[in-house]
Coordinates of C-alpha atoms in Angstrom, one line a residue:
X1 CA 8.1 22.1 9.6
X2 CA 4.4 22.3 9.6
X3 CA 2.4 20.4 7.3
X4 CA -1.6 21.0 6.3
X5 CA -4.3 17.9 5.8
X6 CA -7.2 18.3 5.1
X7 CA -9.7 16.0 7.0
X8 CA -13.1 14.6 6.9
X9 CA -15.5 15.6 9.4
X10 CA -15.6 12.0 11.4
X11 CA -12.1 11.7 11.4
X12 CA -11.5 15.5 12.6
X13 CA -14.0 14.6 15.3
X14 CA -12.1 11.8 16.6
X15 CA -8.4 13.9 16.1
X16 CA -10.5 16.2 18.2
X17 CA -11.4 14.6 21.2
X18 CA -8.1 12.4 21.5
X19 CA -9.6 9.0 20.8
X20 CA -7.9 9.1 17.3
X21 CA -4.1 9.3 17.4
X22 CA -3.1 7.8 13.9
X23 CA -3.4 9.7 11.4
X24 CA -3.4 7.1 8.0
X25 CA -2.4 8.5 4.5
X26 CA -0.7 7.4 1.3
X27 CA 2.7 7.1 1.7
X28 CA 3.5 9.2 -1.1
X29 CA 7.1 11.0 -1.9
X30 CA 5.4 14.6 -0.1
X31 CA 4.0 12.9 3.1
X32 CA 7.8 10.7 3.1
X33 CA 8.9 14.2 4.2
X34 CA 6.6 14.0 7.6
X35 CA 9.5 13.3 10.0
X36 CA 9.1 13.6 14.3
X37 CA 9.0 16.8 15.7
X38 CA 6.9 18.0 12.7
X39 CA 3.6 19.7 13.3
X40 CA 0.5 19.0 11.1
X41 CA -2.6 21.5 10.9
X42 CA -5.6 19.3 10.0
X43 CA -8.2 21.5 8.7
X44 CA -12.2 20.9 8.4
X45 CA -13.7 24.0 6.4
X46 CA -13.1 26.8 9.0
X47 CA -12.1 24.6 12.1
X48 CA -8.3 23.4 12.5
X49 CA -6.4 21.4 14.9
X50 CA -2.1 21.1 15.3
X51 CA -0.9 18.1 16.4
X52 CA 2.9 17.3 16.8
X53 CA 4.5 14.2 14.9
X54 CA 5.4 11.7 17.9
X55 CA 6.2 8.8 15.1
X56 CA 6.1 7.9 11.3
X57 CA 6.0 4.1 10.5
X58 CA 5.4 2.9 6.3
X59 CA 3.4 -0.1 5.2
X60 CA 3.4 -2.0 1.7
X61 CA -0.9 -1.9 2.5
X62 CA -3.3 -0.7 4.9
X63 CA -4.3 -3.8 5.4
X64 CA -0.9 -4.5 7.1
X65 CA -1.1 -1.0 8.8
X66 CA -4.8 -2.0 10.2
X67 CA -3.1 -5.1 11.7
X68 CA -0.3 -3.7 13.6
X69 CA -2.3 -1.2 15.5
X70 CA -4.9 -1.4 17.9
X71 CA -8.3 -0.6 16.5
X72 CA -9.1 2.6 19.2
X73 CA -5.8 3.8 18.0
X74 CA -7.0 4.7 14.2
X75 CA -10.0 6.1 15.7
X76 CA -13.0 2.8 16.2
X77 CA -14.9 2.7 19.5
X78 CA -13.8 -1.1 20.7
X79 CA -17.4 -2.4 19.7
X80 CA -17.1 -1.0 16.4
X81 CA -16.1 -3.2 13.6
X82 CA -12.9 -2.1 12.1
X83 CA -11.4 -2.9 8.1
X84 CA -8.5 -1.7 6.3
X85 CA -11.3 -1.5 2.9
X86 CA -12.5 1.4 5.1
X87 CA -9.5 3.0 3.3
X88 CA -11.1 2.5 0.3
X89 CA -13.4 5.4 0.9
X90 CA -10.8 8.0 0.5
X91 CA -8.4 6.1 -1.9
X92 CA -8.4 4.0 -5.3
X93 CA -7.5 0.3 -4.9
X94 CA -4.8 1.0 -7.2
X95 CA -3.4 4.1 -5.5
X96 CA -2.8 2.2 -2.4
X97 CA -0.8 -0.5 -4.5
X98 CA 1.3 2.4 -5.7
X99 CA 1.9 4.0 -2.7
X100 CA 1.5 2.1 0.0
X101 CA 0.4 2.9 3.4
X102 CA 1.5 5.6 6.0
X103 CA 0.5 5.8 9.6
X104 CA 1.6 9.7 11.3
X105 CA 1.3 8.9 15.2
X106 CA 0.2 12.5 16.4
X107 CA -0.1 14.4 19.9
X108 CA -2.9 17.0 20.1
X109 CA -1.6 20.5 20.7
X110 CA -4.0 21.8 22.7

């Protein structure tokens, strides 16, 4: 199955040049449905990218997500300071309690 995000251009950077290999998203009933072996096509206006589905792990938060990860997995440089609240720029408080957290571990298909 191949599945479409749409993406941000700092986190399509990253997806881009390899140094971001979780993808994090809502866990909601559609992404549930992500399983391995799936592809995704992240897209950024004209550009995309397809990366294969390695792993699929669920979190009650992001926070708890953000903690069982290393940092320069989710896409920070190892100097750069890294919060699960940075979440919080692409979902409501109250749509991550509903929800939860999913992390999509991906391989870029070059």
């Amino acid at each position: 199955m191949v599945y479409t995000l749409n993406l941000a251009p700092t986190p399509f950077k990253l997806i881009e040049s390899g140094k971001k290999v979780v993808e994090m998203r809502l866990n909601t009933s559609e992404r549930q449905k992500i399983k391995v072996g799936d592809y995704i096509e992240f897209h950024l206006e004209e550009k995309t990218l397809l990366a294969e589905v390695i792993n699929t792990k669920s979190f009650p938060t992001f926070k708890e997500l953000y903690e069982y990860y290393p940092k320069e997995k989710l896409g920070y440089e190892n100097n750069e300071p890294c919060s699960y609240h940075d979440m919080e720029i692409y979902y409501s408080t109250s749509k991550i309690k509903e929800f939860g957290a999913l992390a999509i571990e991906i391989k870029l298909i070059k």
